XYZ file of C-alpha atoms in Angstrom:
766
model
C 8.807 2.273 41.543
C 5.414 4.005 41.693
C 5.637 4.246 45.501
C 9.144 5.735 45.430
C 8.385 8.359 42.836
C 4.834 9.213 43.742
C 3.785 8.118 40.273
C 1.492 5.386 39.127
C 1.749 1.701 38.319
C 0.912 0.692 34.745
C 0.262 -3.040 34.187
C 1.212 -4.481 30.801
C -1.243 -7.259 30.065
C 0.057 -8.057 26.567
C 3.860 -8.663 26.609
C 4.035 -8.268 22.829
C 3.064 -4.591 23.282
C 5.724 -3.933 25.920
C 7.693 -1.387 23.919
C 4.635 0.692 23.093
C 3.439 0.576 26.702
C 6.857 1.683 27.968
C 6.918 4.502 25.438
C 3.561 5.827 26.601
C 4.604 5.367 30.246
C 7.693 7.537 29.895
C 5.842 10.183 27.880
C 4.076 11.008 31.185
C 7.273 12.482 32.581
C 7.686 14.703 29.528
C 4.318 16.425 29.916
C 4.757 16.914 33.674
C 7.967 18.876 33.241
C 7.937 22.663 33.452
C 9.486 23.051 30.037
C 7.436 25.071 27.583
C 9.059 23.321 24.624
C 6.983 20.743 22.732
C 7.883 17.135 23.456
C 7.324 14.017 21.380
C 6.416 10.620 22.763
C 8.119 7.503 21.567
C 6.375 6.485 18.312
C 3.664 3.878 18.756
C 1.472 1.886 16.418
C -1.930 3.419 15.758
C -4.718 0.872 16.104
C -6.789 2.646 13.436
C -4.248 1.829 10.761
C -2.278 5.090 10.527
C 1.021 3.325 11.127
C 3.509 4.885 13.545
C 2.117 7.861 15.462
C 3.763 10.209 17.943
C 2.092 12.507 20.469
C 3.333 16.106 20.296
C 2.503 17.844 23.586
C 3.366 21.033 25.449
C 2.288 22.241 28.901
C 0.248 25.413 29.323
C 1.816 27.307 32.257
C 0.673 30.662 33.615
C 2.411 32.384 36.536
C 4.155 29.149 37.369
C 0.915 27.192 37.493
C 0.149 24.316 35.172
C -3.224 24.916 33.568
C -3.141 21.875 31.324
C -1.491 20.226 28.381
C -2.129 20.810 24.711
C -1.234 18.002 22.333
C -1.886 16.462 18.973
C -1.106 13.123 17.414
C 1.009 13.182 14.271
C 1.820 10.295 12.003
C 5.512 9.638 11.603
C 4.878 9.295 7.875
C 3.864 12.956 7.785
C 6.594 14.114 10.139
C 9.356 12.290 8.274
C 8.068 12.451 4.684
C 10.902 14.666 3.442
C 13.497 12.323 4.926
C 11.732 9.167 3.751
C 11.665 10.290 0.127
C 14.946 12.191 0.109
C 16.644 11.882 -3.287
C 20.210 12.923 -3.991
C 21.778 10.430 -6.317
C 21.933 6.653 -5.889
C 24.148 6.235 -2.813
C 23.168 9.253 -0.707
C 20.456 9.303 1.938
C 19.004 11.106 4.965
C 18.268 9.835 8.467
C 16.739 11.025 11.758
C 17.983 10.268 15.289
C 16.093 10.987 18.517
C 17.515 12.269 21.825
C 18.336 8.737 22.990
C 20.344 7.833 19.902
C 17.636 5.734 18.277
C 17.108 5.784 14.527
C 13.653 7.186 13.806
C 14.161 7.020 10.035
C 16.921 5.345 8.038
C 16.948 3.629 4.612
C 17.832 0.335 6.345
C 14.599 0.493 8.351
C 11.017 0.178 7.076
C 9.239 3.371 6.106
C 6.781 4.636 8.745
C 3.869 3.461 6.568
C 5.329 -0.066 6.548
C 5.995 -0.537 10.255
C 4.027 -3.299 11.981
C 2.179 -3.307 15.284
C 5.298 -3.957 17.362
C 8.076 -1.705 16.027
C 11.728 -2.147 16.920
C 13.719 0.988 17.761
C 17.353 0.535 16.834
C 20.334 2.451 18.139
C 21.750 4.361 15.184
C 25.186 2.824 15.777
C 23.753 -0.565 14.818
C 23.010 0.813 11.355
C 26.052 3.062 10.935
C 28.846 0.750 12.061
C 31.911 2.578 10.786
C 34.306 3.435 13.631
C 34.523 6.975 12.261
C 30.783 7.444 12.744
C 31.099 7.450 16.548
C 32.209 11.080 16.461
C 29.155 11.961 14.360
C 26.879 10.029 16.725
C 28.250 11.678 19.867
C 27.866 15.136 18.360
C 24.290 14.456 17.271
C 23.452 13.079 20.723
C 24.800 16.286 22.306
C 22.717 18.455 19.965
C 25.674 19.563 17.869
C 26.123 20.063 14.163
C 28.974 19.643 11.720
C 30.379 17.569 8.878
C 32.906 14.764 8.570
C 34.239 12.752 5.628
C 35.212 9.080 5.796
C 34.540 5.767 4.076
C 31.303 4.061 5.079
C 29.441 0.989 3.955
C 26.361 0.817 1.742
C 24.092 -2.217 1.801
C 22.723 -3.054 -1.640
C 19.733 -5.414 -2.002
C 20.379 -8.046 -4.670
C 16.670 -8.454 -5.371
C 14.400 -10.272 -2.951
C 15.801 -10.201 0.581
C 14.307 -13.610 1.338
C 15.933 -15.364 -1.612
C 18.871 -13.273 -2.823
C 20.049 -11.358 0.230
C 22.298 -8.313 0.130
C 25.782 -7.228 -0.815
C 27.918 -4.313 0.374
C 30.215 -1.692 -1.089
C 32.498 0.871 0.545
C 31.762 4.463 -0.382
C 33.655 7.683 0.318
C 31.023 9.754 2.124
C 30.611 13.149 3.728
C 28.197 13.239 6.676
C 26.331 16.430 7.610
C 24.213 16.756 10.747
C 22.241 19.349 12.663
C 19.605 19.428 15.432
C 16.101 20.151 14.192
C 14.821 21.735 17.386
C 12.044 19.336 18.367
C 12.394 16.873 21.253
C 16.103 16.446 20.687
C 15.779 15.114 17.140
C 18.755 15.443 14.792
C 18.857 15.306 11.018
C 21.725 13.603 9.224
C 22.726 13.498 5.562
C 25.142 10.972 4.088
C 26.288 12.318 0.724
C 28.413 9.961 -1.350
C 31.354 11.670 -3.003
C 30.604 12.218 -6.672
C 26.990 11.092 -6.315
C 25.052 13.109 -8.855
C 21.348 13.553 -9.451
C 20.542 13.277 -13.135
C 17.963 15.575 -14.637
C 16.910 16.235 -18.177
C 17.088 19.573 -19.798
C 13.518 20.733 -20.387
C 11.672 18.545 -22.902
C 8.952 19.738 -25.252
C 5.519 18.505 -24.175
C 3.228 16.988 -26.787
C -0.388 15.982 -26.881
C -1.503 12.444 -26.066
C 1.728 11.426 -24.318
C 0.174 11.064 -20.887
C -2.537 8.757 -19.559
C -2.910 8.528 -15.789
C -2.979 5.061 -14.274
C -6.461 5.428 -12.775
C -8.090 4.376 -16.017
C -11.637 4.401 -14.616
C -11.431 8.203 -14.479
C -11.034 8.308 -18.263
C -14.304 7.401 -20.018
C -12.736 7.763 -23.469
C -10.359 4.840 -22.907
C -11.376 1.506 -24.348
C -11.195 -0.997 -21.507
C -11.342 -4.757 -21.335
C -10.659 -7.583 -18.898
C -7.057 -8.836 -19.023
C -6.776 -11.886 -16.790
C -8.699 -10.554 -13.762
C -7.876 -6.864 -14.176
C -9.591 -4.084 -16.108
C -6.986 -2.539 -18.425
C -6.563 -0.189 -21.349
C -5.139 -2.843 -23.662
C -3.478 -0.605 -26.243
C -2.531 2.333 -24.032
C 0.347 2.594 -21.589
C -0.298 4.498 -18.383
C 1.895 6.432 -15.975
C 1.922 5.755 -12.229
C 3.826 8.289 -10.108
C 5.739 7.220 -7.015
C 5.150 9.158 -3.777
C 8.615 10.679 -4.271
C 7.353 12.407 -7.429
C 5.323 14.850 -5.324
C 6.503 17.802 -3.289
C 4.097 16.686 -0.559
C 4.473 12.909 -0.587
C 2.392 12.454 2.541
C -0.586 14.356 1.137
C -0.458 12.289 -2.047
C -0.488 9.014 -0.089
C -3.181 9.924 2.405
C -5.721 11.911 0.405
C -7.903 10.808 -2.466
C -7.207 12.618 -5.692
C -10.131 14.423 -7.271
C -11.027 14.395 -10.946
C -9.966 18.041 -11.057
C -6.489 17.197 -9.725
C -6.022 14.355 -12.212
C -7.157 16.672 -14.993
C -4.522 19.189 -13.888
C -1.882 16.441 -14.049
C -2.710 15.829 -17.690
C -2.907 19.509 -18.578
C 0.507 20.129 -17.009
C 2.130 17.072 -18.580
C 0.893 18.010 -22.070
C 1.179 21.799 -21.771
C 2.720 22.870 -25.080
C 2.615 26.621 -24.385
C 3.827 26.771 -20.785
C 0.762 28.303 -19.139
C -0.222 25.506 -16.716
C 1.219 25.813 -13.232
C 3.008 22.796 -11.772
C 0.326 21.038 -9.655
C 2.807 19.746 -7.085
C 5.453 17.605 -8.770
C 9.160 17.738 -7.998
C 11.439 19.112 -10.702
C 11.997 16.896 -13.702
C 8.938 14.631 -13.419
C 7.361 15.919 -16.625
C 10.615 15.564 -18.541
C 10.904 11.973 -17.302
C 7.411 11.239 -18.564
C 8.016 12.750 -21.988
C 11.239 10.826 -22.494
C 9.751 7.484 -21.478
C 6.760 7.901 -23.779
C 8.932 6.609 -26.640
C 8.583 3.136 -25.170
C 4.850 3.006 -25.886
C 5.351 3.670 -29.586
C 7.775 0.781 -29.872
C 5.676 -1.579 -27.784
C 2.590 -0.974 -29.910
C 4.481 -1.358 -33.191
C 6.033 -4.700 -32.248
C 4.729 -7.734 -34.217
C 1.705 -9.375 -32.643
C 3.564 -12.651 -32.167
C 6.108 -10.803 -30.069
C 3.458 -10.247 -27.400
C 2.178 -13.814 -27.168
C 4.143 -14.552 -24.010
C 4.761 -11.067 -22.612
C 2.318 -10.231 -19.827
C 3.374 -6.682 -18.869
C 6.000 -4.290 -20.248
C 7.286 -1.320 -18.283
C 9.990 1.312 -17.940
C 10.626 2.971 -14.588
C 12.669 5.749 -13.060
C 12.830 6.815 -9.419
C 9.662 8.855 -9.680
C 7.375 6.961 -12.037
C 6.615 3.873 -14.063
C 5.021 3.529 -17.504
C 3.311 0.189 -18.105
C 1.489 -1.589 -20.936
C -1.320 -2.682 -20.905
C -2.459 0.243 -18.793
C -3.765 -0.640 -15.334
C -4.442 1.000 -11.995
C -1.978 0.482 -9.147
C -1.821 0.975 -5.410
C -0.879 4.521 -4.369
C 2.073 3.227 -2.357
C 3.473 1.389 -5.361
C 7.010 2.581 -5.991
C 9.100 0.896 -8.678
C 12.369 1.437 -6.787
C 11.081 -0.849 -4.009
C 10.247 -3.710 -6.362
C 12.552 -6.695 -6.464
C 12.943 -6.526 -10.268
C 14.213 -2.944 -9.956
C 16.595 -3.790 -7.123
C 17.870 -6.883 -8.962
C 18.685 -4.846 -12.064
C 20.386 -2.135 -10.001
C 22.542 -4.739 -8.239
C 23.518 -6.208 -11.623
C 24.068 -3.100 -13.723
C 24.264 -3.710 -17.437
C 23.113 -7.314 -17.069
C 19.917 -9.041 -18.097
C 18.401 -10.384 -14.879
C 15.701 -13.000 -14.363
C 13.492 -13.485 -11.326
C 12.300 -16.758 -9.882
C 8.608 -17.595 -10.510
C 6.077 -15.614 -8.491
C 2.378 -14.832 -8.637
C 1.433 -11.732 -10.573
C -0.415 -9.231 -8.368
C -2.881 -8.531 -11.189
C -4.140 -12.051 -11.839
C -1.847 -13.300 -14.619
C -0.798 -16.372 -12.650
C 2.815 -17.370 -12.166
C 5.303 -15.292 -14.129
C 9.036 -14.626 -14.487
C 10.389 -11.083 -14.809
C 13.271 -9.941 -16.992
C 14.795 -6.569 -16.101
C 17.697 -4.482 -17.382
C 19.226 -1.106 -16.527
C 19.422 1.895 -18.842
C 22.500 4.046 -18.498
C 23.023 7.724 -19.027
C 23.941 8.160 -22.668
C 27.403 8.990 -23.907
C 28.929 9.631 -27.303
C 30.793 6.326 -27.462
C 27.932 4.129 -26.355
C 30.237 2.113 -24.083
C 29.364 1.749 -20.431
C 30.702 0.435 -17.174
C 29.168 -0.304 -13.816
C 30.294 3.093 -12.497
C 28.052 4.880 -14.998
C 24.834 6.491 -13.837
C 21.667 4.411 -14.196
C 18.681 6.500 -15.230
C 15.967 3.883 -15.555
C 15.155 0.191 -15.450
C 13.123 -1.671 -18.053
C 11.229 -4.863 -17.403
C 8.966 -7.445 -18.979
C 6.950 -10.244 -17.401
C 6.914 -13.592 -19.214
C 4.917 -16.772 -18.919
C 6.690 -19.793 -17.501
C 5.855 -21.609 -20.734
C 7.954 -19.195 -22.766
C 11.043 -19.591 -20.583
C 10.559 -23.365 -20.593
C 10.206 -23.460 -24.379
C 13.330 -21.359 -24.852
C 15.309 -23.590 -22.500
C 14.114 -26.743 -24.257
C 15.654 -25.496 -27.531
C 19.129 -25.502 -26.003
C 20.910 -28.295 -27.870
C 22.642 -29.989 -24.889
C 19.188 -30.330 -23.269
C 17.925 -32.296 -26.268
C 20.568 -35.005 -26.322
C 18.894 -38.259 -25.336
C 19.953 -41.886 -25.754
C 19.046 -45.300 -24.446
C 21.852 -45.064 -21.915
C 21.450 -41.440 -20.873
C 18.591 -39.088 -20.036
C 19.308 -35.380 -20.276
C 17.357 -32.460 -18.838
C 18.122 -28.837 -18.021
C 17.091 -26.227 -15.512
C 17.917 -22.598 -14.778
C 19.006 -21.293 -11.390
C 20.132 -17.870 -10.258
C 23.293 -16.840 -8.439
C 21.608 -17.395 -5.068
C 20.895 -21.053 -5.889
C 17.143 -20.590 -6.416
C 15.443 -22.314 -9.317
C 14.296 -19.992 -12.094
C 12.960 -22.765 -14.316
C 12.822 -26.526 -13.833
C 11.180 -29.127 -16.112
C 8.632 -29.832 -13.368
C 7.501 -26.210 -13.095
C 5.275 -26.010 -16.187
C 3.408 -29.174 -15.260
C 3.029 -28.096 -11.628
C 1.959 -24.627 -12.750
C -1.036 -26.078 -14.607
C -2.633 -26.879 -11.263
C -5.151 -24.353 -9.931
C -5.487 -22.267 -13.078
C -1.798 -21.479 -13.422
C -1.183 -20.395 -9.826
C 0.858 -22.886 -7.810
C 2.841 -21.637 -4.837
C 4.772 -24.909 -4.657
C 7.189 -23.604 -7.292
C 7.906 -20.333 -5.501
C 11.351 -19.727 -3.983
C 12.578 -23.277 -4.523
C 16.242 -23.619 -3.572
C 18.562 -26.323 -4.849
C 19.205 -27.436 -1.261
C 15.565 -28.548 -0.972
C 14.816 -30.025 -4.395
C 15.552 -33.750 -3.936
C 18.070 -34.875 -6.587
C 19.205 -31.295 -7.230
C 20.301 -31.175 -3.592
C 23.214 -33.402 -4.616
C 24.445 -30.497 -6.725
C 23.959 -28.123 -3.783
C 25.954 -30.361 -1.490
C 28.831 -30.559 -3.984
C 28.868 -26.788 -4.540
C 28.996 -26.147 -0.788
C 31.702 -28.719 -0.104
C 33.868 -27.309 -2.898
C 33.357 -23.710 -1.762
C 31.562 -22.709 -4.958
C 28.335 -21.790 -3.144
C 28.996 -19.805 0.023
C 26.751 -18.992 2.932
C 26.179 -15.329 3.766
C 24.138 -13.571 6.447
C 22.614 -10.220 7.292
C 20.923 -8.844 10.414
C 17.191 -8.278 10.126
C 16.525 -5.628 12.771
C 12.832 -5.527 11.923
C 12.282 -9.217 12.740
C 15.124 -9.476 15.322
C 16.894 -12.293 13.526
C 19.860 -13.212 11.369
C 18.940 -14.164 7.829
C 21.158 -16.694 6.046
C 21.283 -16.931 2.260
C 23.554 -18.442 -0.400
C 25.738 -16.887 -3.059
C 27.376 -18.441 -6.129
C 30.025 -16.139 -7.560
C 30.630 -17.042 -11.246
C 34.321 -16.145 -10.915
C 34.717 -19.141 -8.589
C 33.961 -21.422 -11.551
C 36.635 -22.254 -14.102
C 35.612 -20.358 -17.264
C 32.111 -20.129 -15.841
C 31.688 -23.934 -15.887
C 31.516 -26.456 -13.050
C 30.948 -30.204 -13.357
C 29.860 -32.521 -10.544
C 30.169 -36.229 -11.401
C 28.370 -38.778 -9.254
C 27.529 -42.450 -9.815
C 24.865 -42.592 -12.552
C 24.462 -38.812 -12.391
C 26.340 -35.784 -13.734
C 25.678 -32.070 -13.381
C 27.239 -29.511 -15.686
C 26.655 -25.931 -14.565
C 27.311 -23.156 -17.093
C 27.119 -19.450 -16.301
C 25.193 -17.407 -18.871
C 27.378 -14.301 -19.374
C 25.889 -10.879 -18.616
C 23.008 -12.419 -16.670
C 22.327 -13.617 -13.130
C 21.587 -17.236 -14.096
C 23.250 -20.584 -14.713
C 22.102 -23.344 -17.045
C 22.468 -26.728 -15.351
C 22.533 -29.831 -17.556
C 21.587 -33.030 -15.752
C 22.670 -36.352 -17.281
C 21.336 -39.568 -15.772
C 22.613 -42.986 -16.759
C 21.265 -46.337 -15.632
C 18.772 -46.655 -12.813
C 19.370 -43.885 -10.335
C 16.357 -44.502 -8.152
C 14.986 -41.993 -5.667
C 17.858 -40.189 -3.974
C 15.844 -38.131 -1.498
C 17.138 -34.810 -0.228
C 20.849 -34.838 0.573
C 20.567 -31.652 2.627
C 17.675 -32.691 4.826
C 14.295 -31.067 5.246
C 13.822 -27.310 5.031
C 12.879 -25.137 7.974
C 12.481 -21.416 8.484
C 14.739 -21.737 11.538
C 18.307 -22.820 10.809
C 19.288 -26.249 12.070
C 23.006 -25.495 11.920
C 25.219 -22.484 12.413
C 28.030 -23.453 10.078
C 29.120 -21.973 6.786
C 29.343 -25.528 5.415
C 25.892 -26.694 6.503
C 23.785 -27.845 3.581
C 20.370 -26.374 4.296
C 17.899 -23.939 2.829
C 18.046 -20.177 3.369
C 16.910 -19.776 6.978
C 16.955 -17.581 10.078
C 18.211 -17.681 13.668
C 17.000 -15.385 16.490
C 19.086 -12.340 17.357
C 19.767 -10.968 20.828
C 18.115 -7.595 21.369
C 18.209 -5.443 24.505
C 14.721 -3.967 24.792
C 15.805 -1.437 27.399
C 19.033 -0.355 25.715
C 17.731 -0.624 22.106
C 20.993 -2.437 21.339
C 21.606 -5.631 19.392
C 24.274 -8.043 20.554
C 25.928 -8.687 17.196
C 27.406 -12.139 16.582
C 29.725 -10.733 13.937
C 30.138 -7.017 13.317
C 30.957 -7.586 9.648
C 27.500 -8.982 8.911
C 25.596 -6.201 7.144
C 22.108 -5.025 7.924
C 19.306 -6.646 5.934
C 17.431 -4.170 3.769
C 13.688 -3.765 4.467
C 11.528 -6.408 2.864
C 8.693 -5.562 0.487
C 5.444 -5.056 2.344
C 2.257 -6.850 1.371
C 0.238 -3.688 0.743
C 2.661 -2.608 -1.956
C 1.863 -5.776 -3.898
C -1.820 -5.041 -4.241
C -3.451 -3.746 -7.365
C -5.722 -0.748 -7.028
C -8.930 -2.507 -7.904
C -11.769 -0.245 -8.894
C -15.109 -0.575 -7.150
C -16.908 0.055 -10.430
C -18.873 -2.645 -12.193
C -16.783 -4.222 -14.949
C -19.491 -6.568 -16.181
C -19.899 -4.506 -19.350
C -16.259 -4.962 -20.309
C -15.421 -7.660 -22.798
C -12.332 -9.816 -22.721
C -9.174 -8.296 -24.188
C -8.105 -9.293 -27.683
C -6.260 -12.512 -26.908
C -9.009 -13.773 -24.601
C -11.437 -13.669 -27.515
C -9.460 -16.529 -29.071
C -9.846 -18.854 -26.088
C -12.360 -21.025 -27.919
C -9.876 -21.696 -30.739
C -7.807 -24.841 -30.350
C -4.140 -25.100 -31.184
C -2.998 -27.328 -34.049
C -2.584 -30.357 -31.842
C -6.046 -29.927 -30.359
C -4.959 -30.326 -26.755
C -3.736 -26.897 -25.696
C -4.731 -23.262 -26.136
C -2.991 -20.794 -28.369
C -3.062 -17.756 -26.173
C -1.074 -16.915 -23.038
C -4.114 -16.085 -20.923
C -6.192 -19.109 -21.860
C -6.510 -22.367 -19.926
C -7.100 -25.789 -21.446
C -9.757 -27.730 -19.524
C -9.016 -31.403 -20.108
C -12.354 -32.587 -18.680
C -14.297 -30.177 -20.863
C -12.037 -30.467 -23.929
C -12.215 -26.718 -24.347
C -10.301 -23.506 -23.743
C -11.494 -20.807 -21.391
C -9.859 -17.623 -20.210
C -7.828 -17.762 -17.028
C -10.324 -15.263 -15.620
C -13.241 -17.678 -16.172
C -11.176 -20.522 -14.762
C -10.488 -18.576 -11.578
C -14.069 -17.385 -11.253
C -15.617 -20.824 -11.900
C -12.948 -23.115 -10.497
C -15.377 -25.461 -8.708
C -17.804 -25.614 -11.612
C -15.177 -26.523 -14.196
C -13.054 -28.694 -11.936
C -10.196 -26.827 -13.596
C -7.768 -29.654 -14.099
C -6.134 -27.219 -16.416
C -3.224 -27.573 -18.759
C -1.744 -24.169 -19.413
C -0.909 -23.395 -23.034
C 2.383 -24.876 -24.179
C 4.309 -25.448 -27.362
C 5.206 -22.007 -28.663
C 5.917 -21.984 -32.360
C 9.348 -21.039 -33.625
C 7.847 -17.904 -35.138
C 6.411 -16.898 -31.772
C 9.699 -17.500 -30.022
C 11.580 -15.534 -32.651
C 9.067 -12.727 -32.376
C 9.497 -12.602 -28.635
C 13.262 -12.430 -29.086
C 12.689 -9.304 -31.160
C 10.418 -7.954 -28.436
C 13.055 -8.520 -25.771
C 15.596 -6.594 -27.810
C 12.986 -3.942 -28.479
C 12.298 -3.756 -24.753
C 15.966 -3.411 -23.853
C 16.341 -0.769 -26.548
C 12.826 0.599 -26.439
C 14.149 4.096 -26.585
C 15.750 3.625 -30.010
C 15.156 6.425 -32.502
C 13.778 8.742 -29.827
C 14.805 12.423 -30.094
C 18.569 12.360 -30.417
C 18.489 15.928 -29.145
C 17.602 14.755 -25.632
C 20.556 15.550 -23.427
C 21.051 15.232 -19.701
C 22.425 17.601 -17.188
C 23.862 16.528 -13.852
C 23.061 18.376 -10.672
C 25.670 18.092 -7.933
C 24.748 17.817 -4.236
C 23.829 21.087 -2.568
C 27.146 21.097 -0.748
C 29.190 21.608 -3.886
C 29.051 23.643 -7.033
C 26.658 22.389 -9.693
C 28.155 20.431 -12.541
C 26.560 21.755 -15.689
C 28.191 19.396 -18.147
C 25.790 17.789 -20.596
C 25.952 14.353 -22.100
C 24.424 12.642 -25.106
C 21.084 10.953 -24.823
C 20.749 7.984 -22.547
C 21.116 4.535 -23.979
C 21.142 0.970 -22.846
C 24.200 -0.999 -21.810
C 26.093 -1.902 -24.954
C 26.143 -5.597 -24.096
C 23.146 -7.787 -24.691
C 22.726 -11.219 -23.209
C 25.195 -13.799 -24.517
C 23.700 -17.245 -24.226
C 26.552 -19.008 -25.964
C 27.382 -22.385 -24.471
C 30.816 -22.739 -22.878
C 30.806 -26.295 -21.604
C 32.040 -29.507 -23.143
C 29.736 -28.894 -26.102
C 29.821 -25.736 -28.165
C 26.421 -25.315 -29.784
C 24.600 -22.095 -29.038
C 21.452 -21.668 -27.031
C 19.355 -22.620 -30.034
C 16.088 -21.061 -31.059
C 14.727 -23.311 -33.805
C 17.915 -23.120 -35.801
C 18.651 -19.562 -34.754
C 21.560 -19.517 -32.298
C 21.660 -16.768 -29.733
C 25.383 -16.109 -29.619
C 26.697 -14.723 -32.931
C 26.301 -11.115 -34.141
C 22.698 -10.309 -35.125
C 21.745 -8.793 -38.449
C 20.724 -5.170 -38.387
C 17.019 -4.548 -37.927
C 14.668 -1.821 -36.863
C 12.408 -2.769 -33.961
C 9.966 -0.193 -35.279
C 9.586 -1.679 -38.718
C 10.448 -5.390 -38.413
C 7.224 -7.296 -39.121
C 8.442 -10.835 -39.758
C 10.399 -13.439 -37.862
C 14.184 -12.964 -38.067
C 16.302 -15.104 -40.390
C 17.602 -18.418 -39.139
C 20.960 -16.949 -38.168
C 19.430 -14.426 -35.780
C 21.401 -14.200 -32.509
C 21.859 -12.410 -29.290
C 25.495 -11.510 -29.042
C 28.022 -10.183 -26.595
C 28.807 -6.923 -28.406
C 25.779 -5.887 -30.467
C 25.548 -2.665 -32.467
C 25.048 0.376 -30.262
C 21.413 1.115 -29.527
C 21.051 4.867 -29.789
C 18.684 4.865 -26.860
C 17.491 8.269 -25.878
C 15.141 7.912 -22.945
C 16.668 10.179 -20.351
C 15.616 10.318 -16.762
């Protein structure tokens, strides 16, 4: 080709960099043209760590002679920041298409800061697969503009892409598009009909409501070591998402000064209205003020209520408030976290995660999360209501295990029958299994062997998986992962497929009874063994990242198969057009804490760590959640010391177990307080809704936000009918009235969760 065109031959020594090399090769033709318009090269990965970069170049021509070329490199993160962090309701979004029809930015693709060294450029039609979109695509490709309304599909992440997959909904949408004048790029907006952006009416700032998450900048804060992280133990902090700033790119890529952080605080607590907004989008301060009510409730909760709660937090689109206060990575955005996505996919439900390692050193934890709706006068909500925030709490595995062990059907033992229980979620992944607590004691409470365990891979439990698949109760789903060029298969158990939420699988010497826990994403599975069962092995075969079968009935773990991608055409050869696109997975950098480089040797251990040398009543475990029992040393040390001195201690650790009934009851109060943490907060808070810019603003106000008026119902619906017992306190009948602000003792023995609790007059409005 170089001989025919008079050009040059460019060898590609590394085939994995073919797309980048081809992009740079073709950019040569752009700068040799006689056009005076700037041109952009195909985005390529910057080797210095800036992510995707594009070269913007224009020729310098005088009297028809080319004098040279002027160009600069721009990061795609900077160029596309406004599109990346576009916010207009829950189901609306923006996207960018280049002159060849490729999606440069789309919510179903990774953000420019998250793209790896070998990016995939996808034809926009692979992401927007409605037949009606072809007209939009053709017009954008021709440089046109316009609008068109039709029904299109939204892909909703159900939590973790790897374990839970995605679901889809059809949404009436109006598309708007226009060229943006540079290198043939076009901007598109997909505005869902009726999608509204909630904003508070102006709130009254107060002093001492705001502490920035970079706690090392604040010398007045009392700090201590909590697990492995320096924290402000009794102060919640606020971490803003990049979307909270008018210039998201500048926030991400420049270090904040002490002066800037000081301006944040002055603006957030400005009671007289004289401090100029230092760069936040509208409504951020009002969000912060409203959420500050959570801290007051968290700090007033009984001490026992915190024994098994690691972190507590409340998050909106633009910020998160967390206790204890800790520093976080700048790229941390709560809306990208799996606990946030899981709650949003299960509106009004109490959702549980599978075990995972805490990014801040607390070991393996399980997260509970719940949505908060826009308030209304009746306090009744449905899934169509607007969600304004998500609340979450991280628990120790020991707490979840202790709570499960109190469930009466799990306690029924006899000479002829052994009974045990485990929890699994609606994707078939194990949330809690009797083996987990024991396995978690290995390596100072961090054991990856219990992560993402699916029932298809867990030996005897695989018999249950096989039965669910054969009976059509657990169905195989798939999505297309354009980033990794593969199809991702996952499982889904829809509770409505079970008769009254119960399913029983009877096998020789073994019986499974699976019971859906209403208003949650989990099932309780009761296993009854009789006689000598022996070792059954895995009925589904060994697990592999690559699928062994391509059948909806194949009993195997969640897995992947390669997809067919045309590198020259940027087109995927889809096996089935009705398979949705996988949502982008969470990137590793977003998991990292923002560890300070300062010396923390002067900090003491936080309050509970000071008790690590105190034995429990039985003398073989530790009382506190962040203490480790060293069996060889017959002593308790903090998890931090265990991690730091693992070789010295040997660390054959037994993590604290055996929560008292008072502790469990206290935590139950804390969970309710978390779900309704906005109780008693400024009834005058009212929300206004702002319509999309394409329609008239809707100025109607509504009462203060409150939580979904249905708490978790853990009543048992199987062949037995005892409740999910908490030391004599069932969790299914109506609870007595109490104030989470003033309750200081354990609840009475008839304390329950219930399906229709009294309305929580929650008032945190986002």
